[in-house]
GROMACS .gro file of C-alpha atoms in nm:
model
  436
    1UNK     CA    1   9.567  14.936   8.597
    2UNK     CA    2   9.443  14.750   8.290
    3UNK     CA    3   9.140  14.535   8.424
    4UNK     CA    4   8.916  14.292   8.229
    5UNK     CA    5   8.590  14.078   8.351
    6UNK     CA    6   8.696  13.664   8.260
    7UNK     CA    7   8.527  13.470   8.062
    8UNK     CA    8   8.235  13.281   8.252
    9UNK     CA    9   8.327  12.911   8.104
   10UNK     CA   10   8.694  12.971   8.172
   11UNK     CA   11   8.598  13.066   8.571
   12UNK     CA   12   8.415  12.722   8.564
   13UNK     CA   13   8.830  12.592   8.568
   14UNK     CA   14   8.869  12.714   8.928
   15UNK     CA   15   8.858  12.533   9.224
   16UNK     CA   16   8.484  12.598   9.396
   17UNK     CA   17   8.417  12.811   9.737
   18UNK     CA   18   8.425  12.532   9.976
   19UNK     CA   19   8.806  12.420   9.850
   20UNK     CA   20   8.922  12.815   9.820
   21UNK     CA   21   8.731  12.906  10.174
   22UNK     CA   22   8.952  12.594  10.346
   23UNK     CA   23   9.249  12.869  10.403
   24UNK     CA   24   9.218  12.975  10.741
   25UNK     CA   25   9.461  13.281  10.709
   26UNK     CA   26   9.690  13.183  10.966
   27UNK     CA   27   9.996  13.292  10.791
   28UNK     CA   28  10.182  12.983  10.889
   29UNK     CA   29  10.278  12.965  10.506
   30UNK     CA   30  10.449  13.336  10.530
   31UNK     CA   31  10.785  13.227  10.647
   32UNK     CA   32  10.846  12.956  10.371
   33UNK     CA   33  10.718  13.189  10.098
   34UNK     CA   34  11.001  13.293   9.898
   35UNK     CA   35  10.790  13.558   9.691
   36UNK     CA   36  10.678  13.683  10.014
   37UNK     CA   37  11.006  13.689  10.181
   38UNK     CA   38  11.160  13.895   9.880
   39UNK     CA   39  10.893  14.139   9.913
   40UNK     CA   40  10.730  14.132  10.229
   41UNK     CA   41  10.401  14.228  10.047
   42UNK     CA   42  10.061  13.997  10.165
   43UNK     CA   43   9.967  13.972   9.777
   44UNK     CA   44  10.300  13.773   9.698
   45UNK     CA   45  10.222  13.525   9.964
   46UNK     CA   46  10.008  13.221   9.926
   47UNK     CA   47   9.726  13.343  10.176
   48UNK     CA   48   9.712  13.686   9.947
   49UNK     CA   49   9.742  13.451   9.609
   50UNK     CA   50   9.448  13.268   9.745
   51UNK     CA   51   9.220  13.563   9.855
   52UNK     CA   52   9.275  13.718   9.500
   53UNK     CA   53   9.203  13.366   9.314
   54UNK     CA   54   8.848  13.344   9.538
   55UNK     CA   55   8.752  13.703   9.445
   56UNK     CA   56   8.804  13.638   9.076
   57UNK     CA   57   8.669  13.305   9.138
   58UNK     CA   58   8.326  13.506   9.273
   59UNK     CA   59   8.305  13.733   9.027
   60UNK     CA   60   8.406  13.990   9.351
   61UNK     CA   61   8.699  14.074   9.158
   62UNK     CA   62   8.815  14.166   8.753
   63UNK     CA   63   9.089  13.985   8.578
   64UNK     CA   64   9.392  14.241   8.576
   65UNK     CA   65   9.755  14.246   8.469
   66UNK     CA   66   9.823  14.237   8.866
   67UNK     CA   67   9.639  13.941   8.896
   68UNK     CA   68   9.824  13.795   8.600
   69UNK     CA   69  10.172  13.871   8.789
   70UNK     CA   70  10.133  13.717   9.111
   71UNK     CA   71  10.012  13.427   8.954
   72UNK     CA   72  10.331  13.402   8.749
   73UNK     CA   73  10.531  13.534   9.017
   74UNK     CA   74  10.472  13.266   9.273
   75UNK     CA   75  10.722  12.974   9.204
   76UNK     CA   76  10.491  12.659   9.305
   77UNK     CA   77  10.730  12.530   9.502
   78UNK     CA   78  10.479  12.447   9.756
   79UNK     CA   79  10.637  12.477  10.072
   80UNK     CA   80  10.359  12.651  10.222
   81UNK     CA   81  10.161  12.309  10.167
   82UNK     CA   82  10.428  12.132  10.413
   83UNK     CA   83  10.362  12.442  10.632
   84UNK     CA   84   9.981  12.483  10.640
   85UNK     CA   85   9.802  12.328  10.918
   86UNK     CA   86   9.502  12.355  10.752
   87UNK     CA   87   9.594  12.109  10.447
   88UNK     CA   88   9.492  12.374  10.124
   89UNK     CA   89   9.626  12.219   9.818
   90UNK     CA   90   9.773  12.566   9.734
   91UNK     CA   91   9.990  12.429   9.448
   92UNK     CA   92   9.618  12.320   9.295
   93UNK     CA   93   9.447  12.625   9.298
   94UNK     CA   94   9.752  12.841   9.115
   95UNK     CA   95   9.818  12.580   8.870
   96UNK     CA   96   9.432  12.652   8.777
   97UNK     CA   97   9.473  13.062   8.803
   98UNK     CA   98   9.744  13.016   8.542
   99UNK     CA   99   9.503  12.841   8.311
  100UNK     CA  100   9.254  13.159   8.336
  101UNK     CA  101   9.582  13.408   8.326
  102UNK     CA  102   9.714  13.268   7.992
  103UNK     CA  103   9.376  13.306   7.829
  104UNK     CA  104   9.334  13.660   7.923
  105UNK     CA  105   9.489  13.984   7.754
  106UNK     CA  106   9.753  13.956   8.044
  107UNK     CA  107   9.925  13.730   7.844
  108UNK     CA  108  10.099  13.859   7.509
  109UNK     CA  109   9.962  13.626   7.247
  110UNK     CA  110  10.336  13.577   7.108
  111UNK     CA  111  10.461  13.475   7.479
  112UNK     CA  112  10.172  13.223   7.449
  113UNK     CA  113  10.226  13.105   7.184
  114UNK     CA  114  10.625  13.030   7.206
  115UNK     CA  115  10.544  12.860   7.529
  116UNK     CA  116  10.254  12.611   7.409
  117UNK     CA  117  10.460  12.502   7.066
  118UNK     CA  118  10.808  12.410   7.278
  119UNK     CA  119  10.569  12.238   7.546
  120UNK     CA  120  10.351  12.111   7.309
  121UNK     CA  121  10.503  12.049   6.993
  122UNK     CA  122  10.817  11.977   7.122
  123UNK     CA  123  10.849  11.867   7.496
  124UNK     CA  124  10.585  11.650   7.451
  125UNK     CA  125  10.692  11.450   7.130
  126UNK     CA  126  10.957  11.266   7.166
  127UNK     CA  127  11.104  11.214   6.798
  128UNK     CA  128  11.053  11.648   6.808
  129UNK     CA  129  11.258  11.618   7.160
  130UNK     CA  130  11.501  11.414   7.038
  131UNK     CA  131  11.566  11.545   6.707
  132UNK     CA  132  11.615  11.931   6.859
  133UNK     CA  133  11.826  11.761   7.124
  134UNK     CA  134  12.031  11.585   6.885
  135UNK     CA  135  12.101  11.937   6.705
  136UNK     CA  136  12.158  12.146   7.050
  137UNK     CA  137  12.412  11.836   7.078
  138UNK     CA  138  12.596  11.924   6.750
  139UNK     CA  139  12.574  12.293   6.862
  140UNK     CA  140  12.754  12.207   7.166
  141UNK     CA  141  13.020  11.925   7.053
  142UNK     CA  142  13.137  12.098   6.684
  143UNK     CA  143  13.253  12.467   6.929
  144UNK     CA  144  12.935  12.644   6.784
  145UNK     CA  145  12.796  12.719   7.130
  146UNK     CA  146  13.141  12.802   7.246
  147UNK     CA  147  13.222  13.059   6.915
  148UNK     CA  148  12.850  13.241   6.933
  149UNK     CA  149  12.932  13.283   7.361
  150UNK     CA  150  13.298  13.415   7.299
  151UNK     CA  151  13.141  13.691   6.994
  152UNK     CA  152  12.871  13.749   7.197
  153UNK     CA  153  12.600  13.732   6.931
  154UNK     CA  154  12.321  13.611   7.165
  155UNK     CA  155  12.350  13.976   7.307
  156UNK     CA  156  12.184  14.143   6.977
  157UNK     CA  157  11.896  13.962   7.097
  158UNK     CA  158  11.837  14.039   7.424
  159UNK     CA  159  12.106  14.122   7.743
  160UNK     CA  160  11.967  13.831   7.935
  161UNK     CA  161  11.944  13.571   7.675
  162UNK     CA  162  12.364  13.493   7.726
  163UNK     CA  163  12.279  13.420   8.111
  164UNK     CA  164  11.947  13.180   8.004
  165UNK     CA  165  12.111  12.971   7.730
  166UNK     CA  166  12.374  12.878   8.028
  167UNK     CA  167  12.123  12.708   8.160
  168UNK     CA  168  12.064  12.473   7.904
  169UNK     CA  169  12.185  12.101   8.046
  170UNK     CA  170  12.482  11.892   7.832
  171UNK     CA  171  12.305  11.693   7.581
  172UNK     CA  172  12.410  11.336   7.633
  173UNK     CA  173  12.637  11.147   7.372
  174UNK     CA  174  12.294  10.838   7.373
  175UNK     CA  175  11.937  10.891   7.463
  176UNK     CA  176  11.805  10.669   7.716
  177UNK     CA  177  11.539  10.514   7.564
  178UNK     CA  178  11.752  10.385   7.269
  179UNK     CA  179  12.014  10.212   7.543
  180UNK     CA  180  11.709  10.052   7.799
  181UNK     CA  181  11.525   9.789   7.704
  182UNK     CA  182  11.177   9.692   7.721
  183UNK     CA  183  11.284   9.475   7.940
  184UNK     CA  184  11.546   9.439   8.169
  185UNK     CA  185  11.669   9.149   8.426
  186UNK     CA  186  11.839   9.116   8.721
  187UNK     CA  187  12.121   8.870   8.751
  188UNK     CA  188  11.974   8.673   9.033
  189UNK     CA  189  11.633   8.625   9.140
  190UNK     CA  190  11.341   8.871   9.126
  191UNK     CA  191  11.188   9.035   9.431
  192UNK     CA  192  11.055   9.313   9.289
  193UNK     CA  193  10.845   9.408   8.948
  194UNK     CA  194  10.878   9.745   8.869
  195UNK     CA  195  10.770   9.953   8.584
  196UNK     CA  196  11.000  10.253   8.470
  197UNK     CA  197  10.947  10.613   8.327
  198UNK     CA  198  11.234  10.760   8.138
  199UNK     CA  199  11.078  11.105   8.079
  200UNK     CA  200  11.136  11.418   7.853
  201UNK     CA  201  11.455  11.611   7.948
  202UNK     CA  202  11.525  11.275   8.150
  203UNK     CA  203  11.550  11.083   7.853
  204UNK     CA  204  11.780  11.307   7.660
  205UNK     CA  205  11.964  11.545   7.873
  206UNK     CA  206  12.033  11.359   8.200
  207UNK     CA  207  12.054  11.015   8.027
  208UNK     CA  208  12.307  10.866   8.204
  209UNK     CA  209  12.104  10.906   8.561
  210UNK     CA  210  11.859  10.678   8.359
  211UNK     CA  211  12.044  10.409   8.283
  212UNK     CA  212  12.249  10.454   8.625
  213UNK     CA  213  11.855  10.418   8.784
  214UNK     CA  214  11.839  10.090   8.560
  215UNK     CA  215  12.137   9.954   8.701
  216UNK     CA  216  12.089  10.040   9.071
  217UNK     CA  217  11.722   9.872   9.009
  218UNK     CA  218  11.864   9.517   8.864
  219UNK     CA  219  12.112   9.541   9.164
  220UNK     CA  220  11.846   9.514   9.410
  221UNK     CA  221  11.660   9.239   9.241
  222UNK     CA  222  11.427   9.385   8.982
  223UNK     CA  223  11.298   9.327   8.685
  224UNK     CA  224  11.254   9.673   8.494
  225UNK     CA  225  10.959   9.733   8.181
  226UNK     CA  226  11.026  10.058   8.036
  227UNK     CA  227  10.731  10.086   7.801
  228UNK     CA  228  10.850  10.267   7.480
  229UNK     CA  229  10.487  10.404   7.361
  230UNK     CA  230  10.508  10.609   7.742
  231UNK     CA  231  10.481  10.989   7.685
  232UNK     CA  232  10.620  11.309   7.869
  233UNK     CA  233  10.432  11.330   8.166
  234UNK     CA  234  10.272  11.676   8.141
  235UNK     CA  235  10.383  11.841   8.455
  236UNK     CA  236  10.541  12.130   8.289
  237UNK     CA  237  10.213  12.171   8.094
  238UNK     CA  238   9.991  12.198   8.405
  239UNK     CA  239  10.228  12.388   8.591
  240UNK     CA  240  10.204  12.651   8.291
  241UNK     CA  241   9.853  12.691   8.256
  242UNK     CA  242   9.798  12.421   7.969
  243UNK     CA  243   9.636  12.146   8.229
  244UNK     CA  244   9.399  11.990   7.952
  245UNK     CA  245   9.661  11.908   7.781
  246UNK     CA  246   9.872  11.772   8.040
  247UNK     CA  247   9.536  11.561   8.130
  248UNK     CA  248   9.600  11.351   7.763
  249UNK     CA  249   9.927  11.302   7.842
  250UNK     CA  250   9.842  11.171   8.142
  251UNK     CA  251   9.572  10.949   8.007
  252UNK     CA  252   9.821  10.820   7.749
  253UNK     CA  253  10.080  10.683   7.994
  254UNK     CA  254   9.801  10.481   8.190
  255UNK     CA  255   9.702  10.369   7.895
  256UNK     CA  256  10.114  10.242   7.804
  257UNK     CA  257  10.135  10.110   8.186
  258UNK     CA  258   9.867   9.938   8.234
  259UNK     CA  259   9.928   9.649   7.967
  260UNK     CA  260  10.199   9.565   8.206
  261UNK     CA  261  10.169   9.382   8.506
  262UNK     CA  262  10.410   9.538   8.769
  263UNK     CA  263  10.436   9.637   9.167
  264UNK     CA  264  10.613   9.985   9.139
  265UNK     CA  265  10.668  10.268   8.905
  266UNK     CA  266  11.006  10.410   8.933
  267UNK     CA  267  11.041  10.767   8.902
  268UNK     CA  268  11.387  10.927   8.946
  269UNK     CA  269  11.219  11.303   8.864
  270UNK     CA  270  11.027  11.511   9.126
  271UNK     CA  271  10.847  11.683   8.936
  272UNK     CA  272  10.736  11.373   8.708
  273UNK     CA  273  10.692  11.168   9.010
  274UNK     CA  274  10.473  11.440   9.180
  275UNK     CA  275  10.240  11.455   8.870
  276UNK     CA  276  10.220  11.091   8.786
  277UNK     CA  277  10.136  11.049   9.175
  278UNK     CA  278   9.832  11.343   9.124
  279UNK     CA  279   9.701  11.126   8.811
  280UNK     CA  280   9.438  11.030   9.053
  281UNK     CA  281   9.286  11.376   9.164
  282UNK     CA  282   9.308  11.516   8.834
  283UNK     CA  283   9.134  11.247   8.665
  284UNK     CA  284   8.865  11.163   8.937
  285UNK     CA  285   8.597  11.311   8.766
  286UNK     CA  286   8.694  11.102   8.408
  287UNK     CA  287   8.457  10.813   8.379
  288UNK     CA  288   8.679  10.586   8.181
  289UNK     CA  289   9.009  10.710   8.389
  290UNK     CA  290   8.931  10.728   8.710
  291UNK     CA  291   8.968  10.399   8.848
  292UNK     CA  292   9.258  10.364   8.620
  293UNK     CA  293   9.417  10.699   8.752
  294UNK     CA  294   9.369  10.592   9.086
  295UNK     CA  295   9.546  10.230   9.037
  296UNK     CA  296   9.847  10.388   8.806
  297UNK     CA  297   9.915  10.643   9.078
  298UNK     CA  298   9.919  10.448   9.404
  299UNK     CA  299  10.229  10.260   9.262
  300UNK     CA  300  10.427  10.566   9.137
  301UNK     CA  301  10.759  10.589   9.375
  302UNK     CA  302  11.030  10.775   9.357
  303UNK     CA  303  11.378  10.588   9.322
  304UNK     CA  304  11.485  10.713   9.678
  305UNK     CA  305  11.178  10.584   9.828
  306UNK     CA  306  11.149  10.286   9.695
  307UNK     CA  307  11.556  10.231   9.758
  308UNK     CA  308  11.504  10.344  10.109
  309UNK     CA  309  11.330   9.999  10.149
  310UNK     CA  310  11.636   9.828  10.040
  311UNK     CA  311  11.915   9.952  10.266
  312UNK     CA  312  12.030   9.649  10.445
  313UNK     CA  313  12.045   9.519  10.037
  314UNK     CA  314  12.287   9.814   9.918
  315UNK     CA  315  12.476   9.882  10.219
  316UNK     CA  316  12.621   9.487  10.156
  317UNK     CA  317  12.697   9.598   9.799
  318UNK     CA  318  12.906   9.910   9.886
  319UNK     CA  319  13.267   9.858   9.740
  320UNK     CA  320  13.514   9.798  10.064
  321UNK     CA  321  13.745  10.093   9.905
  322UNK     CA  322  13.512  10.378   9.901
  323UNK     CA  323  13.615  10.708   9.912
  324UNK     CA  324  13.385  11.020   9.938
  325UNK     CA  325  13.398  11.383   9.913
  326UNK     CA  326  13.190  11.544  10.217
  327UNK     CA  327  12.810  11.542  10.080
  328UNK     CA  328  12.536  11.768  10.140
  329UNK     CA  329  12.147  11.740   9.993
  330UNK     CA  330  11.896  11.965   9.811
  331UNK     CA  331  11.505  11.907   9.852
  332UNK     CA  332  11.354  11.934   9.531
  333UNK     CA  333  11.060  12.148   9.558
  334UNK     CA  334  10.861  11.862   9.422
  335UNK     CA  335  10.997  11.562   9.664
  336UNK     CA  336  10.983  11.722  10.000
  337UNK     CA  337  10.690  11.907   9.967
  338UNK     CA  338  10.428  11.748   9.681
  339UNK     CA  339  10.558  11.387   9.795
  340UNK     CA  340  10.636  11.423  10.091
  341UNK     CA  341  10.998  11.231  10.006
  342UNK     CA  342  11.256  11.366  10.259
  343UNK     CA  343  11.353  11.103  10.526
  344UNK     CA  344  11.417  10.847  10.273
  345UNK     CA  345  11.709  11.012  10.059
  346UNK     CA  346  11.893  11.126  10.379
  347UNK     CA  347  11.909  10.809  10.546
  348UNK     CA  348  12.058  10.625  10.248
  349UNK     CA  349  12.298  10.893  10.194
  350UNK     CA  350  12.407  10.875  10.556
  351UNK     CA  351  12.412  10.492  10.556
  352UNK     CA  352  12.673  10.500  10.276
  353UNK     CA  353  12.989  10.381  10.527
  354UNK     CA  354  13.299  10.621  10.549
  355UNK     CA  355  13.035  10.914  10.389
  356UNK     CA  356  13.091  11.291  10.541
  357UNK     CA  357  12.719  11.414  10.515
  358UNK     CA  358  12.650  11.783  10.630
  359UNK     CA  359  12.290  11.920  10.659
  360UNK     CA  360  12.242  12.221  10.393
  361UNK     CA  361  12.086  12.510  10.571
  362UNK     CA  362  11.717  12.568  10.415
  363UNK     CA  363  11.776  12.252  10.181
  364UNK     CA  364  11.433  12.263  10.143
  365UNK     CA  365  11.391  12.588  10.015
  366UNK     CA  366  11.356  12.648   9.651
  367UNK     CA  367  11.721  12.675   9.424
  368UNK     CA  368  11.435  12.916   9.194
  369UNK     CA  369  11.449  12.609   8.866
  370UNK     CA  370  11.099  12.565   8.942
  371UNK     CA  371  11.019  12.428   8.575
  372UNK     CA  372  11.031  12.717   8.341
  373UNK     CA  373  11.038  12.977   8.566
  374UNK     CA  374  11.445  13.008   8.576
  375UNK     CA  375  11.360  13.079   8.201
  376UNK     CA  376  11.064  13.277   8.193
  377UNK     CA  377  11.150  13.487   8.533
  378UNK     CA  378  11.514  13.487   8.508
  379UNK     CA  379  11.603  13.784   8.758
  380UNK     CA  380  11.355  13.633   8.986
  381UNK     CA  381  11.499  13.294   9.006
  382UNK     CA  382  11.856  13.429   9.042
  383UNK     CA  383  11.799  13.567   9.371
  384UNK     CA  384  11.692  13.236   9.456
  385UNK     CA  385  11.931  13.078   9.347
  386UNK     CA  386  12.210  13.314   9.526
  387UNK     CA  387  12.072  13.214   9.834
  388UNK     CA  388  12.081  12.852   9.789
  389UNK     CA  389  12.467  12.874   9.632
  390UNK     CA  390  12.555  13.092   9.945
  391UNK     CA  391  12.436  12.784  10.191
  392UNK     CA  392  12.618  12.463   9.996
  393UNK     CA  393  12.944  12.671  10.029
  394UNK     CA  394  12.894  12.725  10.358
  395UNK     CA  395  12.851  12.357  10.392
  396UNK     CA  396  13.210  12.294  10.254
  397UNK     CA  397  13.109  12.024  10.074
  398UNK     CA  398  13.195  11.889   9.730
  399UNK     CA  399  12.934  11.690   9.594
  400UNK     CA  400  12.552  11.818   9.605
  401UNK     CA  401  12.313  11.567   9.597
  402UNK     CA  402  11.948  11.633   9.456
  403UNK     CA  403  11.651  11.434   9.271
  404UNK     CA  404  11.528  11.671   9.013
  405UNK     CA  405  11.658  11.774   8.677
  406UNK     CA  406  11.567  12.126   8.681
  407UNK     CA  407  11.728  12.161   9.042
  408UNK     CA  408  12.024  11.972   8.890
  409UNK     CA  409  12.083  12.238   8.577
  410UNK     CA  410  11.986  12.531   8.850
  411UNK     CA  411  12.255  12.436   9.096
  412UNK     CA  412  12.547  12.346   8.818
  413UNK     CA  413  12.500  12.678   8.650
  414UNK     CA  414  12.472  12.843   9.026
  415UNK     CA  415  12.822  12.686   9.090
  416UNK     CA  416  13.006  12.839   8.817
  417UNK     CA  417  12.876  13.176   8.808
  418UNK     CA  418  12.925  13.223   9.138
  419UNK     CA  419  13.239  13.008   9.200
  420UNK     CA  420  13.124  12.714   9.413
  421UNK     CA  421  13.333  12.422   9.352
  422UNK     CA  422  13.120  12.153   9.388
  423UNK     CA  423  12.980  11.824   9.154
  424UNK     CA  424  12.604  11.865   9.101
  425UNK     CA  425  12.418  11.463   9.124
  426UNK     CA  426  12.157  11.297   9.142
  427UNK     CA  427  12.138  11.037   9.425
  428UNK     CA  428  12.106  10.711   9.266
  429UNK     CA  429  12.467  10.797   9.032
  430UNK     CA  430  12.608  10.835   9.379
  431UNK     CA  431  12.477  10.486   9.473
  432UNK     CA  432  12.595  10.359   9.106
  433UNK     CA  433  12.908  10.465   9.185
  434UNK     CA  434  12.983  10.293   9.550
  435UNK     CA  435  12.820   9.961   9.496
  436UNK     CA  436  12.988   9.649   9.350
   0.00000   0.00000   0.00000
């Protein structure tokens, strides 16, 4: 086994002894562990994870490509956080692995490199975003993407690559930030001042969930500033190892919020939401952020949450003539279990009047999107995702309901290739849809 000592600065990136030694072992976390549960070995689970990130953390332990792999392996979904009685920050201490992992020789310098210049160079710009989106959007309107599927010329580049570029979400027709404006009104009065964060993949791939999120917002009385020098969060950074960058990202948006006075930020992404809402650990330590960090994040909500507030408000707005298909809803990894968001979405799903809701079996565990990792680990995720499309048919219903993007594209490619007939949205369309 190929083993290597780290670098001494990079170790300094870990969390210290008295946050690693606050795992108790109880194994609590085992049964909610999909890595574990696949295969049943104590070095896939987060308990094992943790022992071999203290070791290495110690110096007890060398760097080695196992190391590397269980790292990568784990999904950071998180659930053992909701299940640890202890309260570890589990999701922390990986995230911070990864960052020692992809300096190493465990990671190929190619792979490396390919995943800091899309998350990087483009992810993270928008005019780079939008101007790749805006050719994947040619690709897929002008029966490119549909001629290079049917001749199969992705498969002289690798077998796999036909499955992964199924993934990739519909481009939308307008990008979000062109269509909201700075800012927006309600009709009537204002009860609420709420900032708004339109995101990466948000902003061009699942536009229309933005400007439904607009609408929903002015319905219930607020007045909306979208600040258009906002950035890309970084959560997909930080999740991949690249956390100082994600940190300037994150410094950048409290820097485009703050010159706006407002009650709430609206997030309608868990994973953004999640990050935006950590601002305030991560920067603790930042002289000229912290207090900043701390103010930005205790307003982040998501769009459920904050809706949950105003149910007597929408319920009165429903259209009299509404007519559902039976509903069922998916916990994104990063509501239920980072934010703690899973009351909220239920109960205004089930408030919707003539709505057939049906509990999903294990909605809370994880479809496999996890950012990248449906990307980067594509076998890995697939099994996942099997599992997750076997319990919404069993459910028998036709509309799944989720608040994350990446769970979104996960669970619309899991319905066609394995032949679930159901419509893949995110809550707040459904609301756009039923209300007046």
């Amino acid at each position: 086994m190929n083993k290597t000592s780290p670098n001494p600065d990079l170790l300094k990136v870990l969390p210290n002894d008295d946050i690693l030694q606050q795992c108790i072992h109880c194994g609590m976390c085992l049964a909610t562990c999909p890595t574990y549960d696949l295969t049943k070995l104590e070095r896939s689970s987060p308990r094992g994870r943790i022992r071999m990130i203290r070791s290495v953390a110690r110096g007890e332990m060398e760097l080695s490509a196992l190391f590397a792999e269980e790292m990568n392996f784990c999904l950071d979904c998180q659930a053992c956080e909701t299940a640890c009685p202890a309260g570890v920050k589990y999701g922390r201490m990986v995230e911070t692995a990864r960052v020692i992992v992809d300096q190493s020789v465990f990671t190929p310098k190619l792979k490396l490199f390919i995943k800091r210049f899309v998350l990087r160079k483009i992810l993270a710009s928008r005019f780079a975003l939008k101007f790749v989106s805006r050719l994947l959007w040619i690709h897929q309107k002008t029966g490119l993407q549909k001629l290079i599927r049917l001749i199969g010329l992705l498969k002289l580049f690798s077998e796999k690559l036909p499955e992964v570029e199924k993934l990739s979400p519909q481009i939308a027709n307008h990008f979000s930030d062109s269509i909201i404006k700075e800012i927006e009104l309600p009709q009537g009065e204002i009860k609420y001042k709420t900032a708004f964060h339109f995101g990466c993949l948000m902003n061009t791939m699942f536009s229309e969930i933005n400007t439904d999120t607009i609408d929903v917002l002015k319905n219930v009385g607020c007045k909306i500033i979208t600040p258009k020098d906002q950035v890309c969060c970084g959560s997909l950074m930080a999740h991949n190892g690249d956390i100082e960058f994600a940190l300037n990202l994150a410094r950048k948006n409290i820097d485009a919020f703050i010159k706006h006075e407002y009650d709430y930020l609206i997030s309608n992404s868990a994973g953004c939401g999640a990050f935006m809402k950590d601002y305030a650990h991560l920067l603790e330590n930042d002289p000229l952020y912290s207090e900043k960090a701390r103010i930005f994040s205790s307003k982040v909500k998501d769009v459920t949450e904050f809706l949950y507030s105003e149910l007597p408000a929408l319920k009165e707005k429903v259209k009299a003539s509404v007519e559902l298909e039976p509903v069922t809803y998916h916990d994104a990894c990063h509501l239920i279990h980072a934010q703690k968001v899973s009351t909220q979405p239920r109960e205004i799903i089930k408030s919707i009047p003539g709505i057939k809701y049906t509990e999903l079996d294990e909605a809370s565990w994880c479809c496999g999107s996890a950012g990248i990792y449906n990307v980067v680990r594509y076998d890995d995720s697939l099994i996942q995702l099997q599992r997750k499309m076997k319990n919404i048919r069993n459910t028998g219903a036709k509309i799944v309901l989720t608040g994350n993007p990446g769970c979104m594209g996960q669970i619309k490619y899991g319905a066609e290739k394995f032949d679930v007939d159901v419509e893949v949205l995110h809550p707040v369309t459904l609301i756009k849809r039923i209300i007046e």
